[in-house]
PDB file of C-alpha atoms and ligand atoms in Angstrom:
ATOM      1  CA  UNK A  20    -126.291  39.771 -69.303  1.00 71.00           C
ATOM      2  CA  UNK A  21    -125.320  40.579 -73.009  1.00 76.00           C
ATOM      3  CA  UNK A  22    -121.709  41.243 -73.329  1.00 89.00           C
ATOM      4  CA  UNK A  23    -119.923  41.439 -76.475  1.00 91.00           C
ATOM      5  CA  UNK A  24    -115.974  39.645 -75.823  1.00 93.00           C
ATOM      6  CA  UNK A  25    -113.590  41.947 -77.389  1.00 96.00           C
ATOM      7  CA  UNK A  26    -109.403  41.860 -77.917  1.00 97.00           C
ATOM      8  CA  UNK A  27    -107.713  39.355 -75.642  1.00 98.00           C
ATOM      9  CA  UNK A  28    -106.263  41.156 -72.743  1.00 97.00           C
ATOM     10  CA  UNK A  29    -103.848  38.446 -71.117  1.00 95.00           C
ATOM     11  CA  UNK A  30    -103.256  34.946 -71.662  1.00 97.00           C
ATOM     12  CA  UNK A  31    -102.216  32.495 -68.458  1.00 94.00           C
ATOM     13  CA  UNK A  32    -101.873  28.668 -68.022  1.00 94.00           C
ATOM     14  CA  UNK A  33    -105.445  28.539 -66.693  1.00 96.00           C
ATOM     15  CA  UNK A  34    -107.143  31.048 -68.967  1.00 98.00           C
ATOM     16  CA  UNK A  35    -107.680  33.842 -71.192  1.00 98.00           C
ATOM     17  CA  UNK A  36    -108.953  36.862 -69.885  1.00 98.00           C
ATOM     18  CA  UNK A  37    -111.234  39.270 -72.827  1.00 98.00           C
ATOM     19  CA  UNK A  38    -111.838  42.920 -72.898  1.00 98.00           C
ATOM     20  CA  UNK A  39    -115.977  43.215 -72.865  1.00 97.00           C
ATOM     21  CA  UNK A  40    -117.770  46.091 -74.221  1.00 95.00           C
ATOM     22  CA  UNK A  41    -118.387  47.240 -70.792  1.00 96.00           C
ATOM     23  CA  UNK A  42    -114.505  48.713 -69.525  1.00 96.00           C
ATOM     24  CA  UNK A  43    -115.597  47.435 -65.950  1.00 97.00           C
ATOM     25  CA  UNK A  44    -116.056  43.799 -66.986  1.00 98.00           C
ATOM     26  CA  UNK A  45    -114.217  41.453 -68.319  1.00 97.00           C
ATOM     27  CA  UNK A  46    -114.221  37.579 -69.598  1.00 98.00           C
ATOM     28  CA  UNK A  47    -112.797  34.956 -68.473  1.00 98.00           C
ATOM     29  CA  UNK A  48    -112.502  31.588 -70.874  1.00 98.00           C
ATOM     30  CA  UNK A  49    -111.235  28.558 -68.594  1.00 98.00           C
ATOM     31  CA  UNK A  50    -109.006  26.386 -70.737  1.00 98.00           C
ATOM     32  CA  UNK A  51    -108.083  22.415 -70.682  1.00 98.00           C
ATOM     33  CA  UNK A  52    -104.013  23.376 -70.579  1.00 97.00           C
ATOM     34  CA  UNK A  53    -102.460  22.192 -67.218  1.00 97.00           C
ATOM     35  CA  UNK A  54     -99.546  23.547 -66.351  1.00 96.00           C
ATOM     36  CA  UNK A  55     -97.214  22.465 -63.472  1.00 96.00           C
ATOM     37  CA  UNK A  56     -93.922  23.262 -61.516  1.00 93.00           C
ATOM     38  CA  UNK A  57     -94.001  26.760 -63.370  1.00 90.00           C
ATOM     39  CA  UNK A  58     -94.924  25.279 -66.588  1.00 91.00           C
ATOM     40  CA  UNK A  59     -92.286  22.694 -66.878  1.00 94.00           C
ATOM     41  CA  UNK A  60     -94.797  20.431 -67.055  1.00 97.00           C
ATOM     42  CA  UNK A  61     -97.504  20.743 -69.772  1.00 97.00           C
ATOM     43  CA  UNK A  62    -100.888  18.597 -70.282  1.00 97.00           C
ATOM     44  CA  UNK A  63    -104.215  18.776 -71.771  1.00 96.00           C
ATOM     45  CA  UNK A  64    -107.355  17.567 -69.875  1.00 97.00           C
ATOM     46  CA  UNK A  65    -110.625  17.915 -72.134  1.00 97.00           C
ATOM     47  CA  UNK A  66    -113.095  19.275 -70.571  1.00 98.00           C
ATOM     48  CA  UNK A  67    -110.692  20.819 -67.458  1.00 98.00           C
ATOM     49  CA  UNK A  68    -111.667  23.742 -68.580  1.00 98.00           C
ATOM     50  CA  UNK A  69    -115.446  23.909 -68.168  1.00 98.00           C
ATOM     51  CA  UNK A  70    -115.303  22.077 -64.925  1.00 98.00           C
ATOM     52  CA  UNK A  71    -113.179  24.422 -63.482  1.00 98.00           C
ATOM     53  CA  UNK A  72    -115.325  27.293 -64.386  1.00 98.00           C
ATOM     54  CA  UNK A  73    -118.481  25.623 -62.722  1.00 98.00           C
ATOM     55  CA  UNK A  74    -116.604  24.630 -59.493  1.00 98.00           C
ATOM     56  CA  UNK A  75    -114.813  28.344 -59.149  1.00 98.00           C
ATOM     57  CA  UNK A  76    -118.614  29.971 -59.839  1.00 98.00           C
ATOM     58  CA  UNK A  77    -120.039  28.143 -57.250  1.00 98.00           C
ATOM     59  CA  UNK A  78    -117.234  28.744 -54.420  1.00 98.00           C
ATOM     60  CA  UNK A  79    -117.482  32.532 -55.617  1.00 98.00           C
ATOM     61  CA  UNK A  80    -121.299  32.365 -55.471  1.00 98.00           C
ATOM     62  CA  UNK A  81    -120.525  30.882 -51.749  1.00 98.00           C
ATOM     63  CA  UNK A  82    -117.972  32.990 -50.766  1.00 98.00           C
ATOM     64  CA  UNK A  83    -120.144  35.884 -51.811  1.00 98.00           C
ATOM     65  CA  UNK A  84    -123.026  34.671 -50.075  1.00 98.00           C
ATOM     66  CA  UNK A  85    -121.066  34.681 -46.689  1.00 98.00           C
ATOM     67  CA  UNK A  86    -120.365  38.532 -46.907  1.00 98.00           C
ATOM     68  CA  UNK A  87    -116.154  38.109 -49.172  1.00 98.00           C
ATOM     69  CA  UNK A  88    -116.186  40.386 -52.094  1.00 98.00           C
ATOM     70  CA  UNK A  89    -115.175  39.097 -55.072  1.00 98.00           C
ATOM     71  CA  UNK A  90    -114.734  39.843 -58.596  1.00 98.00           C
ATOM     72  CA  UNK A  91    -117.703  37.202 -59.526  1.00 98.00           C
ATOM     73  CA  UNK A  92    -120.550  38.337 -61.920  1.00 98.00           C
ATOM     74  CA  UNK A  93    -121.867  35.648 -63.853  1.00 98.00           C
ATOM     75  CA  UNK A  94    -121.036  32.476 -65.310  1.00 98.00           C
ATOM     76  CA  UNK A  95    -121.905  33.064 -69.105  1.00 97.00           C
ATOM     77  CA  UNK A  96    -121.627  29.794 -70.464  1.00 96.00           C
ATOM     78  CA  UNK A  97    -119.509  25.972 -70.210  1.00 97.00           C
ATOM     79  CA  UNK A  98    -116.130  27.357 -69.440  1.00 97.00           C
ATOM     80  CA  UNK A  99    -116.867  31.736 -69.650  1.00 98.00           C
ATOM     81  CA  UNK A 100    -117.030  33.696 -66.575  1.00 98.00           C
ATOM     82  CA  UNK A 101    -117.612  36.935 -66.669  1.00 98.00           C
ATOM     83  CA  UNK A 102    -115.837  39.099 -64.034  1.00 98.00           C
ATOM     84  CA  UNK A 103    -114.998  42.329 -62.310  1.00 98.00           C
ATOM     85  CA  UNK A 104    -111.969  44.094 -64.372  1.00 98.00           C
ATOM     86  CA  UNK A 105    -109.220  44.246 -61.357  1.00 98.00           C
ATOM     87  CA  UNK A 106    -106.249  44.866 -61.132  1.00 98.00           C
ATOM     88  CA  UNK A 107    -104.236  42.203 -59.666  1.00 98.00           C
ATOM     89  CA  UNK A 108    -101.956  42.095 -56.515  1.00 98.00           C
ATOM     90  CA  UNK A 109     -98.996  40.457 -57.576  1.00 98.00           C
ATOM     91  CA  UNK A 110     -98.956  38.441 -54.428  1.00 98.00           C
ATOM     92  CA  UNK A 111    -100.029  34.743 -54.544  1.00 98.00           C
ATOM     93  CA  UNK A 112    -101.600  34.507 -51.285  1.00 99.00           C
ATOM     94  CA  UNK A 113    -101.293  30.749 -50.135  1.00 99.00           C
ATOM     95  CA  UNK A 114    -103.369  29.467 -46.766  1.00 99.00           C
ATOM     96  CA  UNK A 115    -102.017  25.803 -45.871  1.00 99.00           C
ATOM     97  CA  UNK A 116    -104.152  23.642 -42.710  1.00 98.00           C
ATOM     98  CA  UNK A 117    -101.986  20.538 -43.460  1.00 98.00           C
ATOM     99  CA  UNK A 118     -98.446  20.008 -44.441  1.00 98.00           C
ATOM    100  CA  UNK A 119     -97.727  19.575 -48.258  1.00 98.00           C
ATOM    101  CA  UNK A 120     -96.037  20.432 -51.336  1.00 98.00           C
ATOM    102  CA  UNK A 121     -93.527  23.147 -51.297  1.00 98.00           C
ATOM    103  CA  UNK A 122     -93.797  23.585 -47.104  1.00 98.00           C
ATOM    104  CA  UNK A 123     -92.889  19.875 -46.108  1.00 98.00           C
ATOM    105  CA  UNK A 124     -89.730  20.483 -49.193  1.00 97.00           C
ATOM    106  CA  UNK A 125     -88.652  23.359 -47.820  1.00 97.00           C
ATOM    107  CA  UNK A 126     -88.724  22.797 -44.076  1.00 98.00           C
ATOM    108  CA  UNK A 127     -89.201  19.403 -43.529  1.00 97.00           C
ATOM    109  CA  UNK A 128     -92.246  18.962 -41.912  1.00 98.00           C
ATOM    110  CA  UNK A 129     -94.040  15.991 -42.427  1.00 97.00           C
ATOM    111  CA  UNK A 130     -96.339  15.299 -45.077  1.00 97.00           C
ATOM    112  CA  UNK A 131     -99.869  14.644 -43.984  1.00 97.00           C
ATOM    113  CA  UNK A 132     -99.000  16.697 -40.800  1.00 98.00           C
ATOM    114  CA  UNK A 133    -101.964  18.662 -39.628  1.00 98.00           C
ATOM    115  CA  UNK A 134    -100.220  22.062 -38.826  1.00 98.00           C
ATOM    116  CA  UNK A 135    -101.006  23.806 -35.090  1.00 98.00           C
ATOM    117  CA  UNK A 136    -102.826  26.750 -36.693  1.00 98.00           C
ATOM    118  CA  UNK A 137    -103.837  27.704 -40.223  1.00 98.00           C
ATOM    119  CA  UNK A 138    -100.263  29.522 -42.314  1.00 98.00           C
ATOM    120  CA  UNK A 139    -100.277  31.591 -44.580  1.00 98.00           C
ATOM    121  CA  UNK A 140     -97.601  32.923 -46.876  1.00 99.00           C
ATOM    122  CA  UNK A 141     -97.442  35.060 -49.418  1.00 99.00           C
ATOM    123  CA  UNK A 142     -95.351  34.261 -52.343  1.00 98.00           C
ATOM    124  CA  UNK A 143     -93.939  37.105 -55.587  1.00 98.00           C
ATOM    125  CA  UNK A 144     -96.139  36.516 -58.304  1.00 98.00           C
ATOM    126  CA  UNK A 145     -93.236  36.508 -61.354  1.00 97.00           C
ATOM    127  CA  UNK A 146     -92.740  33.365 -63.045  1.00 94.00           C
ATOM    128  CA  UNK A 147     -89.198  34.885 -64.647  1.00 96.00           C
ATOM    129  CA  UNK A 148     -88.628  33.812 -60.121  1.00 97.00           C
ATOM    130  CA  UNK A 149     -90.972  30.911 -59.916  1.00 95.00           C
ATOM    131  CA  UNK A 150     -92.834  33.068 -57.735  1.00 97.00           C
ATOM    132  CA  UNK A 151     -90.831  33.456 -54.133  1.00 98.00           C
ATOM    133  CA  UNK A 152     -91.975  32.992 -50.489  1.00 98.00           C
ATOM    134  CA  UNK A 153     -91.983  36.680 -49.823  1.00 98.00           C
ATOM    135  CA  UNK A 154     -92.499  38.411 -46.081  1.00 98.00           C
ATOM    136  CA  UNK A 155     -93.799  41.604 -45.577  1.00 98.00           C
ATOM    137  CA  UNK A 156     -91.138  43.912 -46.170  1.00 98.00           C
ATOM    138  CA  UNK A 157     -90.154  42.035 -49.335  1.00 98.00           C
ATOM    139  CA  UNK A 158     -93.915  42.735 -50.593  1.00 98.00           C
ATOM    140  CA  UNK A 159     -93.436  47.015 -49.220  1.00 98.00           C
ATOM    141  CA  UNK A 160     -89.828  47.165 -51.381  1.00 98.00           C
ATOM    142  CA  UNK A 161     -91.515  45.271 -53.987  1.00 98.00           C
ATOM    143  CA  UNK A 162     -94.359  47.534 -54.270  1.00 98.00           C
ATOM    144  CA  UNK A 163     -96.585  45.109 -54.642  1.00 98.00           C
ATOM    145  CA  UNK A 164     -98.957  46.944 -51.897  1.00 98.00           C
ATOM    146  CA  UNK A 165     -99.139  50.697 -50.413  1.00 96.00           C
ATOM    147  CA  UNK A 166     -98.989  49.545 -46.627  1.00 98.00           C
ATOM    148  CA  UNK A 167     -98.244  47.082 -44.262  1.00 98.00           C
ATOM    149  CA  UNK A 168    -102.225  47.500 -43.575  1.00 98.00           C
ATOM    150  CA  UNK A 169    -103.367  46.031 -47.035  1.00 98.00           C
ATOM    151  CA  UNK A 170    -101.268  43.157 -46.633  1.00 98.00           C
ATOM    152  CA  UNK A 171    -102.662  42.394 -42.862  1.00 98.00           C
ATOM    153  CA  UNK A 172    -106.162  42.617 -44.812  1.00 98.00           C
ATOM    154  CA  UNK A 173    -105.196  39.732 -47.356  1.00 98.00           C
ATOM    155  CA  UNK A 174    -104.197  37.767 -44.262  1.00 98.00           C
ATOM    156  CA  UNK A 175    -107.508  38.421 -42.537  1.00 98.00           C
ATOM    157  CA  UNK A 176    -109.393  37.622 -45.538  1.00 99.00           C
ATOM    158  CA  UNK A 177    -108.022  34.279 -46.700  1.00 99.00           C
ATOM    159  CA  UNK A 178    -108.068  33.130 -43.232  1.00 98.00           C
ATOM    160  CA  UNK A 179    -112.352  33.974 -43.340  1.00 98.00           C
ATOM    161  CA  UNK A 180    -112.326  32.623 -46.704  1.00 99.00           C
ATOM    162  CA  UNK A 181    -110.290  29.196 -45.338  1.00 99.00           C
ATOM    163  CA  UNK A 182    -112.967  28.914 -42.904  1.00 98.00           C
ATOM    164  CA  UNK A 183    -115.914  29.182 -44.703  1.00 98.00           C
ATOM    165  CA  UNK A 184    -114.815  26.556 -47.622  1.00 98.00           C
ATOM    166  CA  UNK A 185    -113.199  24.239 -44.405  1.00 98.00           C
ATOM    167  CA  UNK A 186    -116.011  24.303 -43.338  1.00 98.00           C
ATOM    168  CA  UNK A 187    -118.269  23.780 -46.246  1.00 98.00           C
ATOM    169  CA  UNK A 188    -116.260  20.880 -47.887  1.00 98.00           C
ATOM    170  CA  UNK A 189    -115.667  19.243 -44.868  1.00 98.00           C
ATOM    171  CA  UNK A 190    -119.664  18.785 -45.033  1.00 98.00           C
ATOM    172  CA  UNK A 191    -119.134  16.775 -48.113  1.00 98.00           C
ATOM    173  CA  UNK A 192    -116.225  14.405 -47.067  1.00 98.00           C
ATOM    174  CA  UNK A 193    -113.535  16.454 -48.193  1.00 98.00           C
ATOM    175  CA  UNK A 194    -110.346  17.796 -46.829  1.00 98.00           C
ATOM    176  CA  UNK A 195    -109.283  21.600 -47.763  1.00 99.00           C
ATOM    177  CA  UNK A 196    -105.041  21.042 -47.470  1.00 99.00           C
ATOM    178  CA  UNK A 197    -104.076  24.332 -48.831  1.00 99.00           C
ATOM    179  CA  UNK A 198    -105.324  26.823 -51.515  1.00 99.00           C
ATOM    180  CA  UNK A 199    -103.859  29.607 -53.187  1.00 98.00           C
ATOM    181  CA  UNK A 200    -105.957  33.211 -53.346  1.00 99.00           C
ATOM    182  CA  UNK A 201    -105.080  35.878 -55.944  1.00 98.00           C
ATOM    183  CA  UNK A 202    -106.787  39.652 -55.261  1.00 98.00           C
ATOM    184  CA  UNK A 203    -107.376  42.385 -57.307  1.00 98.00           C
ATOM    185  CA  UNK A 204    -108.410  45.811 -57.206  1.00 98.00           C
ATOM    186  CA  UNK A 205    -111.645  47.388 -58.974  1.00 98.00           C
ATOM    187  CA  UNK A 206    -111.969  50.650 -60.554  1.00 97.00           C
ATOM    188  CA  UNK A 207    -113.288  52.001 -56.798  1.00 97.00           C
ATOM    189  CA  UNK A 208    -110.086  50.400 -55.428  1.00 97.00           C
ATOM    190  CA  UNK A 209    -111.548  48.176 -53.208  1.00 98.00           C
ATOM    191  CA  UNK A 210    -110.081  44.946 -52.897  1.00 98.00           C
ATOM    192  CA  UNK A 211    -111.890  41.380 -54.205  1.00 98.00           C
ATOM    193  CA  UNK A 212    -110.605  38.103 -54.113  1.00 99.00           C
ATOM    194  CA  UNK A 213    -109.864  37.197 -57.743  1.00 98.00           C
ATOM    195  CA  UNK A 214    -108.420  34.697 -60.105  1.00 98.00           C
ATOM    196  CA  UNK A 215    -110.116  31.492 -59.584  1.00 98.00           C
ATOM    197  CA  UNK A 216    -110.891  28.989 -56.828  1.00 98.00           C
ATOM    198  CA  UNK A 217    -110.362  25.796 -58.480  1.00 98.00           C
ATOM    199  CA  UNK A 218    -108.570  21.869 -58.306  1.00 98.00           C
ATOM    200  CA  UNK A 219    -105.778  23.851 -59.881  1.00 98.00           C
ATOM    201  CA  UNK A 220    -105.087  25.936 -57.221  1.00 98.00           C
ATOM    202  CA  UNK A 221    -106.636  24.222 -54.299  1.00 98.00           C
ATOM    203  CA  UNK A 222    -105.544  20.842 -52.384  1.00 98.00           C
ATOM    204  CA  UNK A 223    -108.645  18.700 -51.951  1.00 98.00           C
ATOM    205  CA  UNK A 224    -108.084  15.382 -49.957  1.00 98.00           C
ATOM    206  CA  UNK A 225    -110.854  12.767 -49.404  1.00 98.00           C
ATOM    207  CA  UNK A 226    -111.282  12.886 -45.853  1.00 98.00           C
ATOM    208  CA  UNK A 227    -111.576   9.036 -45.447  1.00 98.00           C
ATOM    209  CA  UNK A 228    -109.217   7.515 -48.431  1.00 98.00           C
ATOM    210  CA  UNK A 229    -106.847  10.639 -48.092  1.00 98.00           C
ATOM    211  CA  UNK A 230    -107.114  10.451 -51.560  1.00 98.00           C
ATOM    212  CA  UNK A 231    -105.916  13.422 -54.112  1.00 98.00           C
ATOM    213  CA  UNK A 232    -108.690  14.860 -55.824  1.00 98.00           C
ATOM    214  CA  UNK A 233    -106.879  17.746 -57.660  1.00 98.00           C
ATOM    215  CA  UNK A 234    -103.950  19.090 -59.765  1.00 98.00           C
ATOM    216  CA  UNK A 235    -101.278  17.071 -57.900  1.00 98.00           C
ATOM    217  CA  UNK A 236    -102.818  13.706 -59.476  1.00 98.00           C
ATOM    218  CA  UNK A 237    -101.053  16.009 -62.883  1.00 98.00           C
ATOM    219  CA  UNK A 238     -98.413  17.300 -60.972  1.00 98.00           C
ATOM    220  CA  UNK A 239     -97.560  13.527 -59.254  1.00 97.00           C
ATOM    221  CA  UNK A 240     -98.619  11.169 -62.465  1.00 97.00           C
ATOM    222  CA  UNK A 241    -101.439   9.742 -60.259  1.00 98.00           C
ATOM    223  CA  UNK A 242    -103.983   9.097 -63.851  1.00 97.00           C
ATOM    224  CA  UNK A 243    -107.593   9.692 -63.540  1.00 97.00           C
ATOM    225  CA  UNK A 244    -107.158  14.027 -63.604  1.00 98.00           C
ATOM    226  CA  UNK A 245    -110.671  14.840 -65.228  1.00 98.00           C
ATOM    227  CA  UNK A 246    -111.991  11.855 -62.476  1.00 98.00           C
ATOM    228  CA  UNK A 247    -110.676  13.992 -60.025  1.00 98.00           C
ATOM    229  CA  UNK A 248    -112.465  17.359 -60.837  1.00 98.00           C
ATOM    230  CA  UNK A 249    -115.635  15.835 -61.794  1.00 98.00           C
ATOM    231  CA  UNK A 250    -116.105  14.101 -58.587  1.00 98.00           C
ATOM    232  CA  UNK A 251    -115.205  17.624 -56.807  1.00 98.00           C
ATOM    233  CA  UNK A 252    -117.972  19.511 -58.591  1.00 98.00           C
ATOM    234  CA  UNK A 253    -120.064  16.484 -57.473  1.00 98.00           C
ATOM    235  CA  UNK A 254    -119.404  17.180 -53.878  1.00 98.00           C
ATOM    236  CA  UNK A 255    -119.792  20.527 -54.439  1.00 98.00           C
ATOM    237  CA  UNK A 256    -123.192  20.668 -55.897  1.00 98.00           C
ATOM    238  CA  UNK A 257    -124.473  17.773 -53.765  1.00 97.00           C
ATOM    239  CA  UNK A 258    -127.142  19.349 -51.683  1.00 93.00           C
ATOM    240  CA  UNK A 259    -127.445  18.403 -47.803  1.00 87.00           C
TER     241      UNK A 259
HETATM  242  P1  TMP B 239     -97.205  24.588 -52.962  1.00 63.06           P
HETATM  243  O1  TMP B 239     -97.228  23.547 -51.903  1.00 63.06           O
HETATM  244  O2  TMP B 239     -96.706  24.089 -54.293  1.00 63.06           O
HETATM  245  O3  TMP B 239     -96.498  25.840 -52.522  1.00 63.06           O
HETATM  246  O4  TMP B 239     -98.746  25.014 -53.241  1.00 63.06           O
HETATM  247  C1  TMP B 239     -99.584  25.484 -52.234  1.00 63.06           C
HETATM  248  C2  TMP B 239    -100.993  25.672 -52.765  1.00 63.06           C
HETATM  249  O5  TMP B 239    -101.041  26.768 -53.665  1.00 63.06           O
HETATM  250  C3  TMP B 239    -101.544  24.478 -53.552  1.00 63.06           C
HETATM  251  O6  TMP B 239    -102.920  24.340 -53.222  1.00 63.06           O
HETATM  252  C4  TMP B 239    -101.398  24.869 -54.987  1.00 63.06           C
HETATM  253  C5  TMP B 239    -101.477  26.364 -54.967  1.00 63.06           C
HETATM  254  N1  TMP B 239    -100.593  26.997 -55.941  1.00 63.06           N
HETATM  255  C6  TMP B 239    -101.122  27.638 -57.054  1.00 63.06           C
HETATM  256  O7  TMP B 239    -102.333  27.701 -57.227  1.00 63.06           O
HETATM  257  N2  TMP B 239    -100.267  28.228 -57.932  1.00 63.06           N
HETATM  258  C7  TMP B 239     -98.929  28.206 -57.775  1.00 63.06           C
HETATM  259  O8  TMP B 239     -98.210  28.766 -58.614  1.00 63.06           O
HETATM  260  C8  TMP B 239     -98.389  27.534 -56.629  1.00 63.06           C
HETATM  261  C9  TMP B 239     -96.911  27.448 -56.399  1.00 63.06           C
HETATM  262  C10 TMP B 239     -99.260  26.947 -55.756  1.00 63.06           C
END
């Protein structure tokens, strides 16, 4: 598709998101920042960038092929995706299978523990906050959503989407801890999963070393970051 890439629209730690000729579409250029603990923490992986914009058009190209609507349209080139114009929930919608990061912090479980049944939380998405651990009537006064209902719908949608990429990376020796989900809504108001689906905002775990294959080896000073996604796309693309 022929797309011209017009004024920047909005610049994050993971990418820069372009205006397109078409108001309905919009561009998406990965970059090799990492960012961690709300930007505290500040890196530069060469070549982050386009890996993480092959791995999140493949798990949208997945996602999409198991009936979840998302704001996927093409991958245009190395580290450009072009996308869906939404507008996003400002609700970071996190789904967590084993014990990690922030929840083992915050309430002590153990690390490694795998957790009864499959959480998920929803956190404020406003870095002037470091995005809060919201409930439900937090996200009502907040106005982030209209109703209670749209809110049970993001539930009921990462938990399909958990299941589906459990599933599908478990086939290729991997271990989905947690992930984080962003939505958005389209011009017809319907409601796609959006952002990206990538090592930076997913937990990946090889399921026999245990070993961290994703942003925490940045976050946690582990080395070997670009290693780490490469050998992720690898799994992803191997074909069984
Ligand atoms: P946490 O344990 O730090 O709360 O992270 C849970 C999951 O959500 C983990 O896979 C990383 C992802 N995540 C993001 O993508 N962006 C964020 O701002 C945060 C806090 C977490």
């Amino acid at each position: 598709m022929q797309v011209e890439k017009k004024e920047k629209l909005y610049e994050g730690k993971g990418k820069k998101l372009y205006k397109t000729s078409d108001e309905n579409l919009l561009l998406a250029e990965f970059k090799d920042d990492l960012t961690a603990f709300n930007a505290q923490k500040r890196g530069n992986e060469e070549g982050k960038g386009a890996l993480n914009c092959k791995i999140s058009s493949e798990i949208f190209k997945l996602l999409e092929t198991k009936g979840i609507r998302t704001h996927y349209k093409e991958t245009l080139a190395d580290n450009l995706m072009l996308c869906q114009f939404v507008e996003i929930i400002p609700i970071e919608v996190v789904v967590r299978n084993i014990a990690t990061g922030s929840l083992t912090k915050r309430l002590g479980i153990k690390e490694g523990e795998k957790l009864p049944f499959t959480l998920v939380e929803f956190y404020y998405k406003d870095d002037s906050l470091s995005d809060p651990l919201i409930n439900d009537e937090h996200a009502l006064i907040l106005n982030c959503v209209k109703s209670v209902e749209v809110l049970e719908y993001l539930r009921k949608i990462a938990r399909e989407v958990n299941e589906i990429l459990r599933e599908f990376f478990d086939s290729r020796d991997l271990m989905l801890v947690d992930f984080k989900l962003e939505f958005g809504l389209n011009k017809e108001k319907e409601i796609l999963v959006a952002d990206e689906i990538t090592p930076d905002s997913c937990r990946f775990w090889d399921k026999n070393t245990k070993e961290k294959l994703d942003k925490d080896r940045f976050r946690e000073d582990l080395g070997n970051v670009k290693m780490a996604y490469e050998e992720i796309l690898k799994r992803i693309l191997l074909s069984l």
